[in-house]
Amino acid sequence: YLLYQRIHQKKIFNGSMPGTDAYLIKERVARINDEETPKILSSLGIKFIIVHLGRYREGTFKNAMDIVGEIPDLSKTKGLKLIKKFGEDEVYEIIKESRGNKT
């Protein structure tokens, strides 16, 4: 986790310890392509998601394929907007919902 923090100079969300409230939230948002995930992350003040797709392919995320069931395709997930691709990494902005706007 420290490596990624040093690269993008941002706080990281997924570094929680089992048995903590933060870990319970992490479990709720494990399905990154679930349309509730952006809402939950936005409510926590999180503005961006960095997805390391290569890690899903390699199976280096613990239980990643079990959690998602496939390499996540976030292009159709409401509340996310693709900002940039870097090789096998994608950066999405979390779009806050507003009245009359569900994206």
PDB file of N, CA and C in Angstrom:
ATOM      1  N   TYR A   1       0.819  -1.209   0.000  1.00  0.00           N
ATOM      2  CA  TYR A   1       0.000   0.000   0.000  1.00  0.00           C
ATOM      3  C   TYR A   1       0.855   1.261   0.000  1.00  0.00           C
ATOM      4  N   LEU A   2       1.932   1.249   0.743  1.00  0.00           N
ATOM      5  CA  LEU A   2       2.802   2.415   0.812  1.00  0.00           C
ATOM      6  C   LEU A   2       3.343   2.774  -0.564  1.00  0.00           C
ATOM      7  N   LEU A   3       3.698   1.768  -1.371  1.00  0.00           N
ATOM      8  CA  LEU A   3       4.218   2.038  -2.703  1.00  0.00           C
ATOM      9  C   LEU A   3       3.237   2.869  -3.519  1.00  0.00           C
ATOM     10  N   TYR A   4       1.983   2.473  -3.537  1.00  0.00           N
ATOM     11  CA  TYR A   4       1.010   3.230  -4.327  1.00  0.00           C
ATOM     12  C   TYR A   4       0.807   4.625  -3.748  1.00  0.00           C
ATOM     13  N   GLN A   5       0.844   4.755  -2.444  1.00  0.00           N
ATOM     14  CA  GLN A   5       0.686   6.076  -1.849  1.00  0.00           C
ATOM     15  C   GLN A   5       1.844   6.980  -2.269  1.00  0.00           C
ATOM     16  N   ARG A   6       3.031   6.456  -2.329  1.00  0.00           N
ATOM     17  CA  ARG A   6       4.179   7.264  -2.731  1.00  0.00           C
ATOM     18  C   ARG A   6       4.093   7.646  -4.198  1.00  0.00           C
ATOM     19  N   ILE A   7       3.488   6.804  -5.020  1.00  0.00           N
ATOM     20  CA  ILE A   7       3.390   7.110  -6.444  1.00  0.00           C
ATOM     21  C   ILE A   7       2.382   8.221  -6.692  1.00  0.00           C
ATOM     22  N   HIS A   8       1.174   8.110  -6.143  1.00  0.00           N
ATOM     23  CA  HIS A   8       0.137   9.093  -6.463  1.00  0.00           C
ATOM     24  C   HIS A   8      -0.099  10.118  -5.367  1.00  0.00           C
ATOM     25  N   GLN A   9       0.631  10.009  -4.254  1.00  0.00           N
ATOM     26  CA  GLN A   9       0.581  11.019  -3.195  1.00  0.00           C
ATOM     27  C   GLN A   9      -0.821  11.263  -2.645  1.00  0.00           C
ATOM     28  N   LYS A  10      -1.615  10.215  -2.582  1.00  0.00           N
ATOM     29  CA  LYS A  10      -2.974  10.313  -2.048  1.00  0.00           C
ATOM     30  C   LYS A  10      -3.149   9.303  -0.928  1.00  0.00           C
ATOM     31  N   LYS A  11      -4.058   9.591  -0.019  1.00  0.00           N
ATOM     32  CA  LYS A  11      -4.418   8.623   1.012  1.00  0.00           C
ATOM     33  C   LYS A  11      -5.048   7.420   0.332  1.00  0.00           C
ATOM     34  N   ILE A  12      -4.882   6.246   0.920  1.00  0.00           N
ATOM     35  CA  ILE A  12      -5.510   5.064   0.346  1.00  0.00           C
ATOM     36  C   ILE A  12      -6.545   4.516   1.307  1.00  0.00           C
ATOM     37  N   PHE A  13      -7.611   4.020   0.736  1.00  0.00           N
ATOM     38  CA  PHE A  13      -8.762   3.550   1.494  1.00  0.00           C
ATOM     39  C   PHE A  13      -8.637   2.101   1.913  1.00  0.00           C
ATOM     40  N   ASN A  14      -8.028   1.279   1.085  1.00  0.00           N
ATOM     41  CA  ASN A  14      -8.087  -0.161   1.291  1.00  0.00           C
ATOM     42  C   ASN A  14      -6.988  -0.725   2.190  1.00  0.00           C
ATOM     43  N   GLY A  15      -6.491   0.035   3.109  1.00  0.00           N
ATOM     44  CA  GLY A  15      -5.451  -0.455   4.006  1.00  0.00           C
ATOM     45  C   GLY A  15      -5.962  -0.741   5.403  1.00  0.00           C
ATOM     46  N   SER A  16      -7.208  -1.171   5.550  1.00  0.00           N
ATOM     47  CA  SER A  16      -7.814  -1.359   6.868  1.00  0.00           C
ATOM     48  C   SER A  16      -7.509  -2.738   7.442  1.00  0.00           C
ATOM     49  N   MET A  17      -7.602  -2.843   8.756  1.00  0.00           N
ATOM     50  CA  MET A  17      -7.327  -4.085   9.477  1.00  0.00           C
ATOM     51  C   MET A  17      -8.632  -4.835   9.761  1.00  0.00           C
ATOM     52  N   PRO A  18      -8.618  -6.172   9.635  1.00  0.00           N
ATOM     53  CA  PRO A  18      -9.810  -6.961   9.972  1.00  0.00           C
ATOM     54  C   PRO A  18     -10.286  -6.666  11.396  1.00  0.00           C
ATOM     55  N   GLY A  19     -11.609  -6.634  11.574  1.00  0.00           N
ATOM     56  CA  GLY A  19     -12.189  -6.375  12.883  1.00  0.00           C
ATOM     57  C   GLY A  19     -12.475  -4.911  13.154  1.00  0.00           C
ATOM     58  N   THR A  20     -12.114  -4.027  12.215  1.00  0.00           N
ATOM     59  CA  THR A  20     -12.368  -2.600  12.400  1.00  0.00           C
ATOM     60  C   THR A  20     -13.585  -2.170  11.585  1.00  0.00           C
ATOM     61  N   ASP A  21     -14.155  -1.011  11.933  1.00  0.00           N
ATOM     62  CA  ASP A  21     -15.271  -0.467  11.156  1.00  0.00           C
ATOM     63  C   ASP A  21     -14.844  -0.210   9.707  1.00  0.00           C
ATOM     64  N   ALA A  22     -13.621   0.277   9.533  1.00  0.00           N
ATOM     65  CA  ALA A  22     -13.113   0.546   8.186  1.00  0.00           C
ATOM     66  C   ALA A  22     -13.068  -0.735   7.356  1.00  0.00           C
ATOM     67  N   TYR A  23     -12.734  -1.843   7.982  1.00  0.00           N
ATOM     68  CA  TYR A  23     -12.676  -3.118   7.273  1.00  0.00           C
ATOM     69  C   TYR A  23     -14.079  -3.545   6.823  1.00  0.00           C
ATOM     70  N   LEU A  24     -15.076  -3.315   7.669  1.00  0.00           N
ATOM     71  CA  LEU A  24     -16.454  -3.643   7.298  1.00  0.00           C
ATOM     72  C   LEU A  24     -16.905  -2.842   6.078  1.00  0.00           C
ATOM     73  N   ILE A  25     -16.521  -1.572   6.036  1.00  0.00           N
ATOM     74  CA  ILE A  25     -16.860  -0.737   4.879  1.00  0.00           C
ATOM     75  C   ILE A  25     -16.112  -1.235   3.650  1.00  0.00           C
ATOM     76  N   LYS A  26     -14.849  -1.588   3.835  1.00  0.00           N
ATOM     77  CA  LYS A  26     -14.059  -2.123   2.724  1.00  0.00           C
ATOM     78  C   LYS A  26     -14.732  -3.365   2.139  1.00  0.00           C
ATOM     79  N   GLU A  27     -15.272  -4.212   2.989  1.00  0.00           N
ATOM     80  CA  GLU A  27     -15.978  -5.405   2.521  1.00  0.00           C
ATOM     81  C   GLU A  27     -17.237  -5.024   1.736  1.00  0.00           C
ATOM     82  N   ARG A  28     -17.926  -3.962   2.157  1.00  0.00           N
ATOM     83  CA  ARG A  28     -19.147  -3.511   1.461  1.00  0.00           C
ATOM     84  C   ARG A  28     -18.866  -3.011   0.060  1.00  0.00           C
ATOM     85  N   VAL A  29     -17.687  -2.435  -0.138  1.00  0.00           N
ATOM     86  CA  VAL A  29     -17.357  -1.862  -1.451  1.00  0.00           C
ATOM     87  C   VAL A  29     -16.412  -2.757  -2.252  1.00  0.00           C
ATOM     88  N   ALA A  30     -16.236  -3.999  -1.828  1.00  0.00           N
ATOM     89  CA  ALA A  30     -15.323  -4.916  -2.520  1.00  0.00           C
ATOM     90  C   ALA A  30     -15.737  -5.150  -3.967  1.00  0.00           C
ATOM     91  N   ARG A  31     -17.030  -5.144  -4.218  1.00  0.00           N
ATOM     92  CA  ARG A  31     -17.509  -5.276  -5.602  1.00  0.00           C
ATOM     93  C   ARG A  31     -17.462  -3.894  -6.232  1.00  0.00           C
ATOM     94  N   ILE A  32     -16.315  -3.584  -6.782  1.00  0.00           N
ATOM     95  CA  ILE A  32     -16.045  -2.236  -7.277  1.00  0.00           C
ATOM     96  C   ILE A  32     -17.007  -1.819  -8.385  1.00  0.00           C
ATOM     97  N   ASN A  33     -17.576  -2.792  -9.110  1.00  0.00           N
ATOM     98  CA  ASN A  33     -18.490  -2.442 -10.199  1.00  0.00           C
ATOM     99  C   ASN A  33     -19.963  -2.447  -9.777  1.00  0.00           C
ATOM    100  N   ASP A  34     -20.227  -2.584  -8.490  1.00  0.00           N
ATOM    101  CA  ASP A  34     -21.600  -2.480  -7.979  1.00  0.00           C
ATOM    102  C   ASP A  34     -21.984  -0.999  -7.953  1.00  0.00           C
ATOM    103  N   GLU A  35     -23.188  -0.669  -8.405  1.00  0.00           N
ATOM    104  CA  GLU A  35     -23.555   0.749  -8.482  1.00  0.00           C
ATOM    105  C   GLU A  35     -23.690   1.427  -7.114  1.00  0.00           C
ATOM    106  N   GLU A  36     -23.748   0.676  -6.023  1.00  0.00           N
ATOM    107  CA  GLU A  36     -23.777   1.273  -4.691  1.00  0.00           C
ATOM    108  C   GLU A  36     -22.381   1.716  -4.240  1.00  0.00           C
ATOM    109  N   THR A  37     -21.344   1.098  -4.800  1.00  0.00           N
ATOM    110  CA  THR A  37     -19.973   1.392  -4.376  1.00  0.00           C
ATOM    111  C   THR A  37     -19.605   2.866  -4.533  1.00  0.00           C
ATOM    112  N   PRO A  38     -19.828   3.508  -5.702  1.00  0.00           N
ATOM    113  CA  PRO A  38     -19.493   4.927  -5.812  1.00  0.00           C
ATOM    114  C   PRO A  38     -20.224   5.800  -4.786  1.00  0.00           C
ATOM    115  N   LYS A  39     -21.473   5.459  -4.491  1.00  0.00           N
ATOM    116  CA  LYS A  39     -22.249   6.236  -3.516  1.00  0.00           C
ATOM    117  C   LYS A  39     -21.611   6.148  -2.125  1.00  0.00           C
ATOM    118  N   ILE A  40     -21.242   4.932  -1.748  1.00  0.00           N
ATOM    119  CA  ILE A  40     -20.634   4.727  -0.428  1.00  0.00           C
ATOM    120  C   ILE A  40     -19.298   5.456  -0.352  1.00  0.00           C
ATOM    121  N   LEU A  41     -18.467   5.291  -1.381  1.00  0.00           N
ATOM    122  CA  LEU A  41     -17.161   5.940  -1.380  1.00  0.00           C
ATOM    123  C   LEU A  41     -17.293   7.460  -1.372  1.00  0.00           C
ATOM    124  N   SER A  42     -18.233   7.984  -2.145  1.00  0.00           N
ATOM    125  CA  SER A  42     -18.463   9.428  -2.164  1.00  0.00           C
ATOM    126  C   SER A  42     -18.869   9.945  -0.785  1.00  0.00           C
ATOM    127  N   SER A  43     -19.705   9.175  -0.094  1.00  0.00           N
ATOM    128  CA  SER A  43     -20.147   9.601   1.242  1.00  0.00           C
ATOM    129  C   SER A  43     -18.979   9.650   2.233  1.00  0.00           C
ATOM    130  N   LEU A  44     -17.904   8.940   1.909  1.00  0.00           N
ATOM    131  CA  LEU A  44     -16.704   8.941   2.759  1.00  0.00           C
ATOM    132  C   LEU A  44     -15.697  10.020   2.346  1.00  0.00           C
ATOM    133  N   GLY A  45     -16.049  10.783   1.315  1.00  0.00           N
ATOM    134  CA  GLY A  45     -15.163  11.849   0.857  1.00  0.00           C
ATOM    135  C   GLY A  45     -14.140  11.397  -0.177  1.00  0.00           C
ATOM    136  N   ILE A  46     -14.285  10.180  -0.672  1.00  0.00           N
ATOM    137  CA  ILE A  46     -13.360   9.665  -1.674  1.00  0.00           C
ATOM    138  C   ILE A  46     -13.771  10.202  -3.036  1.00  0.00           C
ATOM    139  N   LYS A  47     -12.798  10.711  -3.790  1.00  0.00           N
ATOM    140  CA  LYS A  47     -13.093  11.364  -5.063  1.00  0.00           C
ATOM    141  C   LYS A  47     -12.647  10.566  -6.275  1.00  0.00           C
ATOM    142  N   PHE A  48     -11.694   9.658  -6.090  1.00  0.00           N
ATOM    143  CA  PHE A  48     -11.154   8.909  -7.223  1.00  0.00           C
ATOM    144  C   PHE A  48     -10.950   7.446  -6.838  1.00  0.00           C
ATOM    145  N   ILE A  49     -11.018   6.578  -7.854  1.00  0.00           N
ATOM    146  CA  ILE A  49     -10.712   5.165  -7.707  1.00  0.00           C
ATOM    147  C   ILE A  49      -9.615   4.837  -8.707  1.00  0.00           C
ATOM    148  N   ILE A  50      -8.572   4.187  -8.240  1.00  0.00           N
ATOM    149  CA  ILE A  50      -7.526   3.681  -9.131  1.00  0.00           C
ATOM    150  C   ILE A  50      -7.676   2.166  -9.169  1.00  0.00           C
ATOM    151  N   VAL A  51      -7.868   1.627 -10.360  1.00  0.00           N
ATOM    152  CA  VAL A  51      -8.074   0.187 -10.527  1.00  0.00           C
ATOM    153  C   VAL A  51      -6.862  -0.383 -11.246  1.00  0.00           C
ATOM    154  N   HIS A  52      -6.228  -1.362 -10.628  1.00  0.00           N
ATOM    155  CA  HIS A  52      -5.060  -2.031 -11.198  1.00  0.00           C
ATOM    156  C   HIS A  52      -5.546  -3.334 -11.840  1.00  0.00           C
ATOM    157  N   LEU A  53      -5.979  -3.255 -13.099  1.00  0.00           N
ATOM    158  CA  LEU A  53      -6.589  -4.391 -13.778  1.00  0.00           C
ATOM    159  C   LEU A  53      -5.633  -5.575 -13.899  1.00  0.00           C
ATOM    160  N   GLY A  54      -4.364  -5.317 -14.079  1.00  0.00           N
ATOM    161  CA  GLY A  54      -3.381  -6.383 -14.184  1.00  0.00           C
ATOM    162  C   GLY A  54      -3.338  -7.251 -12.943  1.00  0.00           C
ATOM    163  N   ARG A  55      -3.584  -6.648 -11.806  1.00  0.00           N
ATOM    164  CA  ARG A  55      -3.573  -7.409 -10.559  1.00  0.00           C
ATOM    165  C   ARG A  55      -4.751  -8.379 -10.502  1.00  0.00           C
ATOM    166  N   TYR A  56      -5.878  -8.024 -11.124  1.00  0.00           N
ATOM    167  CA  TYR A  56      -7.004  -8.962 -11.199  1.00  0.00           C
ATOM    168  C   TYR A  56      -6.631 -10.148 -12.095  1.00  0.00           C
ATOM    169  N   ARG A  57      -6.001  -9.845 -13.242  1.00  0.00           N
ATOM    170  CA  ARG A  57      -5.601 -10.909 -14.170  1.00  0.00           C
ATOM    171  C   ARG A  57      -4.585 -11.846 -13.539  1.00  0.00           C
ATOM    172  N   GLU A  58      -3.635 -11.271 -12.807  1.00  0.00           N
ATOM    173  CA  GLU A  58      -2.565 -12.057 -12.183  1.00  0.00           C
ATOM    174  C   GLU A  58      -3.060 -12.822 -10.968  1.00  0.00           C
ATOM    175  N   GLY A  59      -4.201 -12.390 -10.412  1.00  0.00           N
ATOM    176  CA  GLY A  59      -4.705 -13.021  -9.192  1.00  0.00           C
ATOM    177  C   GLY A  59      -3.927 -12.601  -7.964  1.00  0.00           C
ATOM    178  N   THR A  60      -3.263 -11.442  -8.019  1.00  0.00           N
ATOM    179  CA  THR A  60      -2.465 -11.004  -6.875  1.00  0.00           C
ATOM    180  C   THR A  60      -3.282 -10.251  -5.827  1.00  0.00           C
ATOM    181  N   PHE A  61      -4.533  -9.938  -6.127  1.00  0.00           N
ATOM    182  CA  PHE A  61      -5.419  -9.417  -5.094  1.00  0.00           C
ATOM    183  C   PHE A  61      -5.993 -10.613  -4.361  1.00  0.00           C
ATOM    184  N   LYS A  62      -5.908 -10.628  -3.059  1.00  0.00           N
ATOM    185  CA  LYS A  62      -6.456 -11.747  -2.300  1.00  0.00           C
ATOM    186  C   LYS A  62      -7.950 -11.848  -2.572  1.00  0.00           C
ATOM    187  N   ASN A  63      -8.367 -12.976  -3.112  1.00  0.00           N
ATOM    188  CA  ASN A  63      -9.770 -13.261  -3.415  1.00  0.00           C
ATOM    189  C   ASN A  63     -10.394 -12.294  -4.415  1.00  0.00           C
ATOM    190  N   ALA A  64      -9.595 -11.588  -5.182  1.00  0.00           N
ATOM    191  CA  ALA A  64     -10.153 -10.586  -6.094  1.00  0.00           C
ATOM    192  C   ALA A  64     -11.135 -11.195  -7.080  1.00  0.00           C
ATOM    193  N   MET A  65     -10.778 -12.308  -7.686  1.00  0.00           N
ATOM    194  CA  MET A  65     -11.677 -12.903  -8.664  1.00  0.00           C
ATOM    195  C   MET A  65     -12.919 -13.451  -7.978  1.00  0.00           C
ATOM    196  N   ASP A  66     -12.789 -13.936  -6.727  1.00  0.00           N
ATOM    197  CA  ASP A  66     -13.954 -14.405  -5.983  1.00  0.00           C
ATOM    198  C   ASP A  66     -14.872 -13.247  -5.628  1.00  0.00           C
ATOM    199  N   ILE A  67     -14.300 -12.104  -5.282  1.00  0.00           N
ATOM    200  CA  ILE A  67     -15.093 -10.948  -4.878  1.00  0.00           C
ATOM    201  C   ILE A  67     -15.865 -10.393  -6.068  1.00  0.00           C
ATOM    202  N   VAL A  68     -15.184 -10.187  -7.173  1.00  0.00           N
ATOM    203  CA  VAL A  68     -15.800  -9.543  -8.319  1.00  0.00           C
ATOM    204  C   VAL A  68     -16.388 -10.563  -9.282  1.00  0.00           C
ATOM    205  N   GLY A  69     -15.770 -11.726  -9.390  1.00  0.00           N
ATOM    206  CA  GLY A  69     -16.242 -12.744 -10.306  1.00  0.00           C
ATOM    207  C   GLY A  69     -15.684 -12.587 -11.706  1.00  0.00           C
ATOM    208  N   GLU A  70     -15.041 -11.475 -11.971  1.00  0.00           N
ATOM    209  CA  GLU A  70     -14.456 -11.185 -13.279  1.00  0.00           C
ATOM    210  C   GLU A  70     -13.605  -9.934 -13.141  1.00  0.00           C
ATOM    211  N   ILE A  71     -12.844  -9.649 -14.180  1.00  0.00           N
ATOM    212  CA  ILE A  71     -12.113  -8.378 -14.185  1.00  0.00           C
ATOM    213  C   ILE A  71     -13.166  -7.280 -14.313  1.00  0.00           C
ATOM    214  N   PRO A  72     -13.188  -6.336 -13.394  1.00  0.00           N
ATOM    215  CA  PRO A  72     -14.278  -5.351 -13.395  1.00  0.00           C
ATOM    216  C   PRO A  72     -14.263  -4.442 -14.618  1.00  0.00           C
ATOM    217  N   ASP A  73     -15.439  -4.256 -15.208  1.00  0.00           N
ATOM    218  CA  ASP A  73     -15.639  -3.299 -16.288  1.00  0.00           C
ATOM    219  C   ASP A  73     -16.431  -2.149 -15.683  1.00  0.00           C
ATOM    220  N   LEU A  74     -15.752  -1.065 -15.409  1.00  0.00           N
ATOM    221  CA  LEU A  74     -16.398   0.065 -14.743  1.00  0.00           C
ATOM    222  C   LEU A  74     -16.987   1.062 -15.728  1.00  0.00           C
ATOM    223  N   SER A  75     -16.859   0.802 -17.017  1.00  0.00           N
ATOM    224  CA  SER A  75     -17.343   1.757 -18.017  1.00  0.00           C
ATOM    225  C   SER A  75     -18.852   1.961 -17.951  1.00  0.00           C
ATOM    226  N   LYS A  76     -19.578   0.989 -17.384  1.00  0.00           N
ATOM    227  CA  LYS A  76     -21.039   1.098 -17.310  1.00  0.00           C
ATOM    228  C   LYS A  76     -21.539   1.317 -15.883  1.00  0.00           C
ATOM    229  N   THR A  77     -20.623   1.525 -14.956  1.00  0.00           N
ATOM    230  CA  THR A  77     -21.012   1.718 -13.563  1.00  0.00           C
ATOM    231  C   THR A  77     -21.432   3.164 -13.346  1.00  0.00           C
ATOM    232  N   LYS A  78     -22.695   3.362 -12.949  1.00  0.00           N
ATOM    233  CA  LYS A  78     -23.192   4.712 -12.685  1.00  0.00           C
ATOM    234  C   LYS A  78     -22.409   5.326 -11.541  1.00  0.00           C
ATOM    235  N   GLY A  79     -22.108   6.616 -11.687  1.00  0.00           N
ATOM    236  CA  GLY A  79     -21.392   7.332 -10.637  1.00  0.00           C
ATOM    237  C   GLY A  79     -19.890   7.348 -10.828  1.00  0.00           C
ATOM    238  N   LEU A  80     -19.394   6.718 -11.898  1.00  0.00           N
ATOM    239  CA  LEU A  80     -17.959   6.721 -12.185  1.00  0.00           C
ATOM    240  C   LEU A  80     -17.697   7.284 -13.575  1.00  0.00           C
ATOM    241  N   LYS A  81     -16.634   8.058 -13.691  1.00  0.00           N
ATOM    242  CA  LYS A  81     -16.240   8.618 -14.978  1.00  0.00           C
ATOM    243  C   LYS A  81     -14.756   8.321 -15.182  1.00  0.00           C
ATOM    244  N   LEU A  82     -14.416   7.646 -16.290  1.00  0.00           N
ATOM    245  CA  LEU A  82     -13.024   7.345 -16.597  1.00  0.00           C
ATOM    246  C   LEU A  82     -12.273   8.641 -16.862  1.00  0.00           C
ATOM    247  N   ILE A  83     -11.171   8.816 -16.142  1.00  0.00           N
ATOM    248  CA  ILE A  83     -10.351  10.016 -16.289  1.00  0.00           C
ATOM    249  C   ILE A  83      -9.111   9.736 -17.131  1.00  0.00           C
ATOM    250  N   LYS A  84      -8.461   8.598 -16.846  1.00  0.00           N
ATOM    251  CA  LYS A  84      -7.183   8.317 -17.504  1.00  0.00           C
ATOM    252  C   LYS A  84      -6.870   6.833 -17.434  1.00  0.00           C
ATOM    253  N   LYS A  85      -6.168   6.328 -18.451  1.00  0.00           N
ATOM    254  CA  LYS A  85      -5.651   4.963 -18.455  1.00  0.00           C
ATOM    255  C   LYS A  85      -4.134   5.037 -18.493  1.00  0.00           C
ATOM    256  N   PHE A  86      -3.489   4.209 -17.691  1.00  0.00           N
ATOM    257  CA  PHE A  86      -2.040   4.089 -17.668  1.00  0.00           C
ATOM    258  C   PHE A  86      -1.710   2.608 -17.802  1.00  0.00           C
ATOM    259  N   GLY A  87      -1.518   2.121 -19.001  1.00  0.00           N
ATOM    260  CA  GLY A  87      -1.279   0.692 -19.190  1.00  0.00           C
ATOM    261  C   GLY A  87      -2.486  -0.088 -18.717  1.00  0.00           C
ATOM    262  N   GLU A  88      -2.291  -0.925 -17.686  1.00  0.00           N
ATOM    263  CA  GLU A  88      -3.400  -1.718 -17.152  1.00  0.00           C
ATOM    264  C   GLU A  88      -4.049  -1.070 -15.931  1.00  0.00           C
ATOM    265  N   ASP A  89      -3.772   0.184 -15.702  1.00  0.00           N
ATOM    266  CA  ASP A  89      -4.378   0.908 -14.577  1.00  0.00           C
ATOM    267  C   ASP A  89      -5.343   1.947 -15.120  1.00  0.00           C
ATOM    268  N   GLU A  90      -6.470   2.093 -14.421  1.00  0.00           N
ATOM    269  CA  GLU A  90      -7.478   3.073 -14.809  1.00  0.00           C
ATOM    270  C   GLU A  90      -7.821   3.946 -13.621  1.00  0.00           C
ATOM    271  N   VAL A  91      -8.016   5.236 -13.884  1.00  0.00           N
ATOM    272  CA  VAL A  91      -8.399   6.184 -12.842  1.00  0.00           C
ATOM    273  C   VAL A  91      -9.803   6.674 -13.153  1.00  0.00           C
ATOM    274  N   TYR A  92     -10.691   6.530 -12.166  1.00  0.00           N
ATOM    275  CA  TYR A  92     -12.077   6.969 -12.303  1.00  0.00           C
ATOM    276  C   TYR A  92     -12.370   8.058 -11.285  1.00  0.00           C
ATOM    277  N   GLU A  93     -13.123   9.051 -11.698  1.00  0.00           N
ATOM    278  CA  GLU A  93     -13.632  10.058 -10.783  1.00  0.00           C
ATOM    279  C   GLU A  93     -14.993   9.598 -10.293  1.00  0.00           C
ATOM    280  N   ILE A  94     -15.232   9.771  -9.004  1.00  0.00           N
ATOM    281  CA  ILE A  94     -16.542   9.450  -8.448  1.00  0.00           C
ATOM    282  C   ILE A  94     -17.404  10.689  -8.610  1.00  0.00           C
ATOM    283  N   ILE A  95     -18.492  10.534  -9.330  1.00  0.00           N
ATOM    284  CA  ILE A  95     -19.402  11.645  -9.603  1.00  0.00           C
ATOM    285  C   ILE A  95     -20.492  11.633  -8.540  1.00  0.00           C
ATOM    286  N   LYS A  96     -20.589  12.716  -7.799  1.00  0.00           N
ATOM    287  CA  LYS A  96     -21.623  12.810  -6.753  1.00  0.00           C
ATOM    288  C   LYS A  96     -22.997  12.935  -7.382  1.00  0.00           C
ATOM    289  N   GLU A  97     -23.966  12.279  -6.765  1.00  0.00           N
ATOM    290  CA  GLU A  97     -25.347  12.413  -7.218  1.00  0.00           C
ATOM    291  C   GLU A  97     -25.908  13.757  -6.756  1.00  0.00           C
ATOM    292  N   SER A  98     -26.735  14.348  -7.585  1.00  0.00           N
ATOM    293  CA  SER A  98     -27.435  15.558  -7.193  1.00  0.00           C
ATOM    294  C   SER A  98     -28.908  15.364  -7.525  1.00  0.00           C
ATOM    295  N   ARG A  99     -29.738  16.225  -7.046  1.00  0.00           N
ATOM    296  CA  ARG A  99     -31.184  16.112  -7.312  1.00  0.00           C
ATOM    297  C   ARG A  99     -31.422  16.126  -8.815  1.00  0.00           C
ATOM    298  N   GLY A 100     -32.181  15.131  -9.261  1.00  0.00           N
ATOM    299  CA  GLY A 100     -32.506  15.055 -10.680  1.00  0.00           C
ATOM    300  C   GLY A 100     -31.387  14.480 -11.530  1.00  0.00           C
ATOM    301  N   ASN A 101     -30.220  14.220 -10.925  1.00  0.00           N
ATOM    302  CA  ASN A 101     -29.083  13.691 -11.679  1.00  0.00           C
ATOM    303  C   ASN A 101     -28.609  12.431 -10.978  1.00  0.00           C
ATOM    304  N   LYS A 102     -28.738  11.293 -11.616  1.00  0.00           N
ATOM    305  CA  LYS A 102     -28.374  10.008 -11.019  1.00  0.00           C
ATOM    306  C   LYS A 102     -26.979   9.559 -11.405  1.00  0.00           C
ATOM    307  N   THR A 103     -26.143  10.458 -11.952  1.00  0.00           N
ATOM    308  CA  THR A 103     -24.781  10.059 -12.314  1.00  0.00           C
ATOM    309  C   THR A 103     -23.766  10.754 -11.467  1.00  0.00           C
TER     310      THR A 103
END
